[in-house]
PDB file of C-alpha atoms and ligand atoms in Angstrom:
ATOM      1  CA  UNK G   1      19.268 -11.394  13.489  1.00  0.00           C
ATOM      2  CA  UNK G   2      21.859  -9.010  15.035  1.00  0.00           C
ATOM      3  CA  UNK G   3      21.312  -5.788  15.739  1.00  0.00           C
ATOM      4  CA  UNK G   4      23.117  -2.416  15.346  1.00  0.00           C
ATOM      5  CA  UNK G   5      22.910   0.818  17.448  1.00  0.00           C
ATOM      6  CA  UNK G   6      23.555   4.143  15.142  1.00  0.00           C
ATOM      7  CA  UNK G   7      23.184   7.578  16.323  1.00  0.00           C
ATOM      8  CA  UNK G   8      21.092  10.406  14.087  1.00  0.00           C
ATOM      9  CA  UNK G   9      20.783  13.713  15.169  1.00  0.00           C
ATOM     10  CA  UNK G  10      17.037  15.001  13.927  1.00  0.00           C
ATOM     11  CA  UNK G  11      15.159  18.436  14.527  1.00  0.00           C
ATOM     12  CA  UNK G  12      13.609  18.588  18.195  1.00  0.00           C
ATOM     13  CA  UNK G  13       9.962  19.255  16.198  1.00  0.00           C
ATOM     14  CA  UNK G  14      10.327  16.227  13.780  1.00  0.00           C
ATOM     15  CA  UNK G  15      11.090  14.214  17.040  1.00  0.00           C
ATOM     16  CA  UNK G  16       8.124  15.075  18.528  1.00  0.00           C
ATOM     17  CA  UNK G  17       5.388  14.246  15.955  1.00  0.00           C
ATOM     18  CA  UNK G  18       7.518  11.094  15.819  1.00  0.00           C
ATOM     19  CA  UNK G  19       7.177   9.914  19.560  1.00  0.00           C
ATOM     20  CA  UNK G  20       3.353  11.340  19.351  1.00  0.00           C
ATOM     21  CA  UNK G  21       3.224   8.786  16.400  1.00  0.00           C
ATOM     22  CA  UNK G  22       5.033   6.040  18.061  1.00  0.00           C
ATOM     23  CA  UNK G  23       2.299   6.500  20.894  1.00  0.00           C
ATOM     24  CA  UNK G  24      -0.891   6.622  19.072  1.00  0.00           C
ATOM     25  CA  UNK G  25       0.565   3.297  17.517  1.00  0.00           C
ATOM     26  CA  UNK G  26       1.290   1.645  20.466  1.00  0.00           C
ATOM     27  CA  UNK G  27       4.857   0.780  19.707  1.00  0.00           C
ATOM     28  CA  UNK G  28       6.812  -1.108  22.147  1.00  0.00           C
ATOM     29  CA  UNK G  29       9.686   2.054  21.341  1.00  0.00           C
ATOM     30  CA  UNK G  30      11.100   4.379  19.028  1.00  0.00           C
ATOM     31  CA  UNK G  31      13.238   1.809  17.263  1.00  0.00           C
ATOM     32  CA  UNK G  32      10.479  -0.687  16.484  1.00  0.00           C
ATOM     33  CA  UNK G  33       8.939   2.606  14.911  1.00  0.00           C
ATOM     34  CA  UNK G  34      12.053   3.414  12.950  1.00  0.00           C
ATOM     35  CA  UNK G  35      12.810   0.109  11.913  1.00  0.00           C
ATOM     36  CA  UNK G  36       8.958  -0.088  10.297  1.00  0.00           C
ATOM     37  CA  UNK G  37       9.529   3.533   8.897  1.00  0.00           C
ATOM     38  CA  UNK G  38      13.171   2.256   7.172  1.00  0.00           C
ATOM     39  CA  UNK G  39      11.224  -0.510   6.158  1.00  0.00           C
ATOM     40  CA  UNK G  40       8.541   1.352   4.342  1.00  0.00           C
ATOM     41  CA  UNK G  41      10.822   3.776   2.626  1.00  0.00           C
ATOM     42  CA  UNK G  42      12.964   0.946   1.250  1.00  0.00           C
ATOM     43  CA  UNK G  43      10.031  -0.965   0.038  1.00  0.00           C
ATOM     44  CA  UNK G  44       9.413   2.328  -1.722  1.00  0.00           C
ATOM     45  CA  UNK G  45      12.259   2.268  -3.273  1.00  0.00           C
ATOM     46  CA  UNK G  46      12.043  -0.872  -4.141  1.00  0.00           C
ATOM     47  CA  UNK G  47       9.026   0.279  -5.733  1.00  0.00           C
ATOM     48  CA  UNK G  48      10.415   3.151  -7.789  1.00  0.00           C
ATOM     49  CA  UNK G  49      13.227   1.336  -9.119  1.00  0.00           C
ATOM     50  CA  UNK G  50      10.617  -0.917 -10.766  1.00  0.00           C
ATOM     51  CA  UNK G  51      11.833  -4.308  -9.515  1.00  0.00           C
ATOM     52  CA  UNK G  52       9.342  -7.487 -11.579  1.00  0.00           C
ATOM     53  CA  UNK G  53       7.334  -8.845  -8.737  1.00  0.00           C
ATOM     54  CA  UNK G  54       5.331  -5.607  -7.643  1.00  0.00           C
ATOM     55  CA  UNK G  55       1.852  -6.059  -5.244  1.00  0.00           C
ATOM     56  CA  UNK G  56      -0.615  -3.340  -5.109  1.00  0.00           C
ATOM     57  CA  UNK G  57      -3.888  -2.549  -3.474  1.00  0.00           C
ATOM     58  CA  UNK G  58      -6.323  -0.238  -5.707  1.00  0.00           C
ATOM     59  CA  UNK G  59      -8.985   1.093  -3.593  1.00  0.00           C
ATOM     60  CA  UNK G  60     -11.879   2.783  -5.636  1.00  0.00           C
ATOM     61  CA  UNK G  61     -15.245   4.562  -4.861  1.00  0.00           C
ATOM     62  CA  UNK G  62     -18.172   5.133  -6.939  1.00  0.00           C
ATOM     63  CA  UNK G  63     -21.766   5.596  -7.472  1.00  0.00           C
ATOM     64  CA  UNK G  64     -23.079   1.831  -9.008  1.00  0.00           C
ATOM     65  CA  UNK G  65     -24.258   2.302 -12.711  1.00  0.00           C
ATOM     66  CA  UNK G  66     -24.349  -1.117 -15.196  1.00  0.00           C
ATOM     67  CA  UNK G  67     -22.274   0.932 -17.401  1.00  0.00           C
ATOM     68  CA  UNK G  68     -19.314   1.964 -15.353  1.00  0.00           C
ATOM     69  CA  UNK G  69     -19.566  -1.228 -13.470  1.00  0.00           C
ATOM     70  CA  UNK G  70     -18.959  -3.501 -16.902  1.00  0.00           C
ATOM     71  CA  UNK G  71     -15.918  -1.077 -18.124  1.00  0.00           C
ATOM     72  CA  UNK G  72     -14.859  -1.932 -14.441  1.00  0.00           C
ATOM     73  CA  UNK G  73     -14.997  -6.036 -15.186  1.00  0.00           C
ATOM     74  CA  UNK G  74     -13.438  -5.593 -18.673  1.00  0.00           C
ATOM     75  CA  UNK G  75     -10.370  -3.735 -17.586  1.00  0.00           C
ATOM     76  CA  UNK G  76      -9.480  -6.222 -15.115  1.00  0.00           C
ATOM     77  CA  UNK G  77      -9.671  -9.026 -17.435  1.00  0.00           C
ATOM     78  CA  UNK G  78      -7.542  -7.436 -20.127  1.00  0.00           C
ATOM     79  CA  UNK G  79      -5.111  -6.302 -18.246  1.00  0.00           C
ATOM     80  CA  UNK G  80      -1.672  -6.952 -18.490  1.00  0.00           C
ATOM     81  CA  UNK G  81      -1.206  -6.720 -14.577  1.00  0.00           C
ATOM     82  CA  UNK G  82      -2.799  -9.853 -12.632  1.00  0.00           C
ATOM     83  CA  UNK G  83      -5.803  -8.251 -10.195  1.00  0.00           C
ATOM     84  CA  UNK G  84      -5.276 -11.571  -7.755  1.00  0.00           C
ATOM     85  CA  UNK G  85      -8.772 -10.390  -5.869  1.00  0.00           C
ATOM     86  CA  UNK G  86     -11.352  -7.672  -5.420  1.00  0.00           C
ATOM     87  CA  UNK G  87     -14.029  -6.957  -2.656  1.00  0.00           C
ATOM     88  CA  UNK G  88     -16.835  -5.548  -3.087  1.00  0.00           C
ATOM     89  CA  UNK G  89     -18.471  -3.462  -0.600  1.00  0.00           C
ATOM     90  CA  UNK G  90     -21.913  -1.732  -0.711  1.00  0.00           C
ATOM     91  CA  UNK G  91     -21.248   1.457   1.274  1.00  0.00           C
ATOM     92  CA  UNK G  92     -24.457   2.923   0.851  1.00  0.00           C
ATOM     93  CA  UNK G  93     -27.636   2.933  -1.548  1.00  0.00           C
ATOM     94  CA  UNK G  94     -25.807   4.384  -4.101  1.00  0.00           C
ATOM     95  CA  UNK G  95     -22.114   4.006  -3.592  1.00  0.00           C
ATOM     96  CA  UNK G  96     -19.623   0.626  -3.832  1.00  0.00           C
ATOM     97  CA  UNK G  97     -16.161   0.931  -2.113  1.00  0.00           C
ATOM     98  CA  UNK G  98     -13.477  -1.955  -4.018  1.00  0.00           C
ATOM     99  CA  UNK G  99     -10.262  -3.144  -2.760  1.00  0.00           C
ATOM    100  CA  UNK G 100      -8.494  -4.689  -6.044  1.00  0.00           C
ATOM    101  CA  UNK G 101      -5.138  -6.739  -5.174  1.00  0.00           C
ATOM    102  CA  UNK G 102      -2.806  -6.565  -7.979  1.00  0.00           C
ATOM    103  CA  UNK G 103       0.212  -8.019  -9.306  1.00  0.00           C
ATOM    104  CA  UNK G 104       2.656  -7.172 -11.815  1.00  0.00           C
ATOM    105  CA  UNK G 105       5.341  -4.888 -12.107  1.00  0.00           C
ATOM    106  CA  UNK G 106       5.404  -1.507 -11.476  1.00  0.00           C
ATOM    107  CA  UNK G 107       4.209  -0.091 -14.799  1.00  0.00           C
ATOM    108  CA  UNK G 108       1.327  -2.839 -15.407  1.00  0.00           C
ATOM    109  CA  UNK G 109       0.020  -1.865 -12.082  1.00  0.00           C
ATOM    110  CA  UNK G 110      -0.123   2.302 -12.749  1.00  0.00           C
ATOM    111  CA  UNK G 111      -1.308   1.939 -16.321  1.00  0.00           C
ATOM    112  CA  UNK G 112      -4.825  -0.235 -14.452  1.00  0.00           C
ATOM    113  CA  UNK G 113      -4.756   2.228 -11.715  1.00  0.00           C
ATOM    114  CA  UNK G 114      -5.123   5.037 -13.978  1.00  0.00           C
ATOM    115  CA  UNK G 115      -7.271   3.550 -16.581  1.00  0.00           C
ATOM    116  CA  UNK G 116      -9.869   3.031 -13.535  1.00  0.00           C
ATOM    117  CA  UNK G 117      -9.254   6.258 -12.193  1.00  0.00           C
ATOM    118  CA  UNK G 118      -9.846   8.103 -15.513  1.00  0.00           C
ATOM    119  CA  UNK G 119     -13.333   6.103 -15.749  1.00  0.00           C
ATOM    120  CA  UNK G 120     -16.177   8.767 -15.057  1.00  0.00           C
ATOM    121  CA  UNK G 121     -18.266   7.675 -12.558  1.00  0.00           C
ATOM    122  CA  UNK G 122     -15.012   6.832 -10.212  1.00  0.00           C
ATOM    123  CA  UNK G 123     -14.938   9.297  -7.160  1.00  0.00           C
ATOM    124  CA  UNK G 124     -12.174   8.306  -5.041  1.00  0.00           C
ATOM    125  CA  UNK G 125      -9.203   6.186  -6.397  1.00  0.00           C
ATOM    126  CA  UNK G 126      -5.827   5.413  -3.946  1.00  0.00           C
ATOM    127  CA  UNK G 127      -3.334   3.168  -4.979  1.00  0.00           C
ATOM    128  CA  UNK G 128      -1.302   1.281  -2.399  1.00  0.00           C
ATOM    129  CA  UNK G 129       1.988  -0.004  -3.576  1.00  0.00           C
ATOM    130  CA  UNK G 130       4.446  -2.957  -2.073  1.00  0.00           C
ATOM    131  CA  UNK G 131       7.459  -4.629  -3.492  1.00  0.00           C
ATOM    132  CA  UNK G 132       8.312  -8.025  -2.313  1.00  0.00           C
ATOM    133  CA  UNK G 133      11.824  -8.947  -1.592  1.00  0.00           C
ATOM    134  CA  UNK G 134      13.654 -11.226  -3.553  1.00  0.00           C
ATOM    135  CA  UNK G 135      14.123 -14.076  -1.231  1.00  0.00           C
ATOM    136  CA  UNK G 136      13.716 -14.996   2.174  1.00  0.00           C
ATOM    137  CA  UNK G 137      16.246 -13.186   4.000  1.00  0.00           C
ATOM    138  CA  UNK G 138      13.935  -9.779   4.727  1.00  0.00           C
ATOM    139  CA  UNK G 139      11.051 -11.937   6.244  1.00  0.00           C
ATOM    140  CA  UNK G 140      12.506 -11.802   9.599  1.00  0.00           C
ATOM    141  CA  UNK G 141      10.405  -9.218  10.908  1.00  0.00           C
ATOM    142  CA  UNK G 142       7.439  -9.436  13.073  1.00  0.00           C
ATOM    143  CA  UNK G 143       4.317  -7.861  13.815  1.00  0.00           C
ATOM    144  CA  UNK G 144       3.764  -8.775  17.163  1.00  0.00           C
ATOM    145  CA  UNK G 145       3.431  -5.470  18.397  1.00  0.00           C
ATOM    146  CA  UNK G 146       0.545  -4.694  16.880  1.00  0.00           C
ATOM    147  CA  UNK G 147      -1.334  -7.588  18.933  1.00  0.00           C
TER     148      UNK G 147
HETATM  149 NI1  LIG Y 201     -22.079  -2.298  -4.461  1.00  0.00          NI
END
């Protein structure tokens, strides 16, 4: 993979909060930070402009009633989008956290994520979005700063 050097000029502020971030992440340097960040926003985009193979995380809270919990089940089986896997965690006596991995493309994915969100019961609902890229040629990049 070659690389290219390009100039941007940026507000002295922005850069700041940027290097504070880059920091608190424990990036090796600013450009491993930038190249994540152009990363992110083209996955976005990606995203937006509603490509067919679309990954999602659905993260949910709510208060554990046989009711809610069944609507819950049903919507994932008849759902158009694919929910690949879901954990389950007890948070607290009364409360269940799920993490829902999804599949589908971009408007299978928003029309489960809302039908769960609009369930009463549901306290906290944040939908994670990904697009994959078509073939092989973005899967060049590494993590290995993170370890
Ligand atoms: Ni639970």
């Amino acid at each position: 993979m070659s690389l290219k050097r390009f100039g941007v000029s940026v507000p002295e502020d922005l850069l700041e909060r940027f290097d504070r971030l880059v920091a608190r992440r424990r990036y090796v340097g600013r450009s491993e930070a930038i190249r994540d960040a152009m990363r992110l926003y083209l996955s976005q985009d990606d995203w937006e402009s509603d490509r067919d193979v679309n990954l999602a995380a659905l993260n949910i809270v709510y208060r554990h009633r046989p009711v809610l919990m069944a609507k819950l089940i049903k919507m994932q089986h008849d759902a158009e989008a694919h929910v690949m896997s879901t954990v389950h965690v007890h948070l607290t006596s009364s409360h269940c956290l799920e993490i829902l991995t999804i599949r589908g493309n971009r408007e299978s994915i928003q029309r489960l994520a809302d039908q769960i969100g609009g369930l009463s019961g549901i306290e906290y609902v944040r939908l994670f979005t990904f697009s994959l890229p078509d073939s092989d040629e973005d899967h060049h990049h590494h993590h290995d700063y993170h370890l």
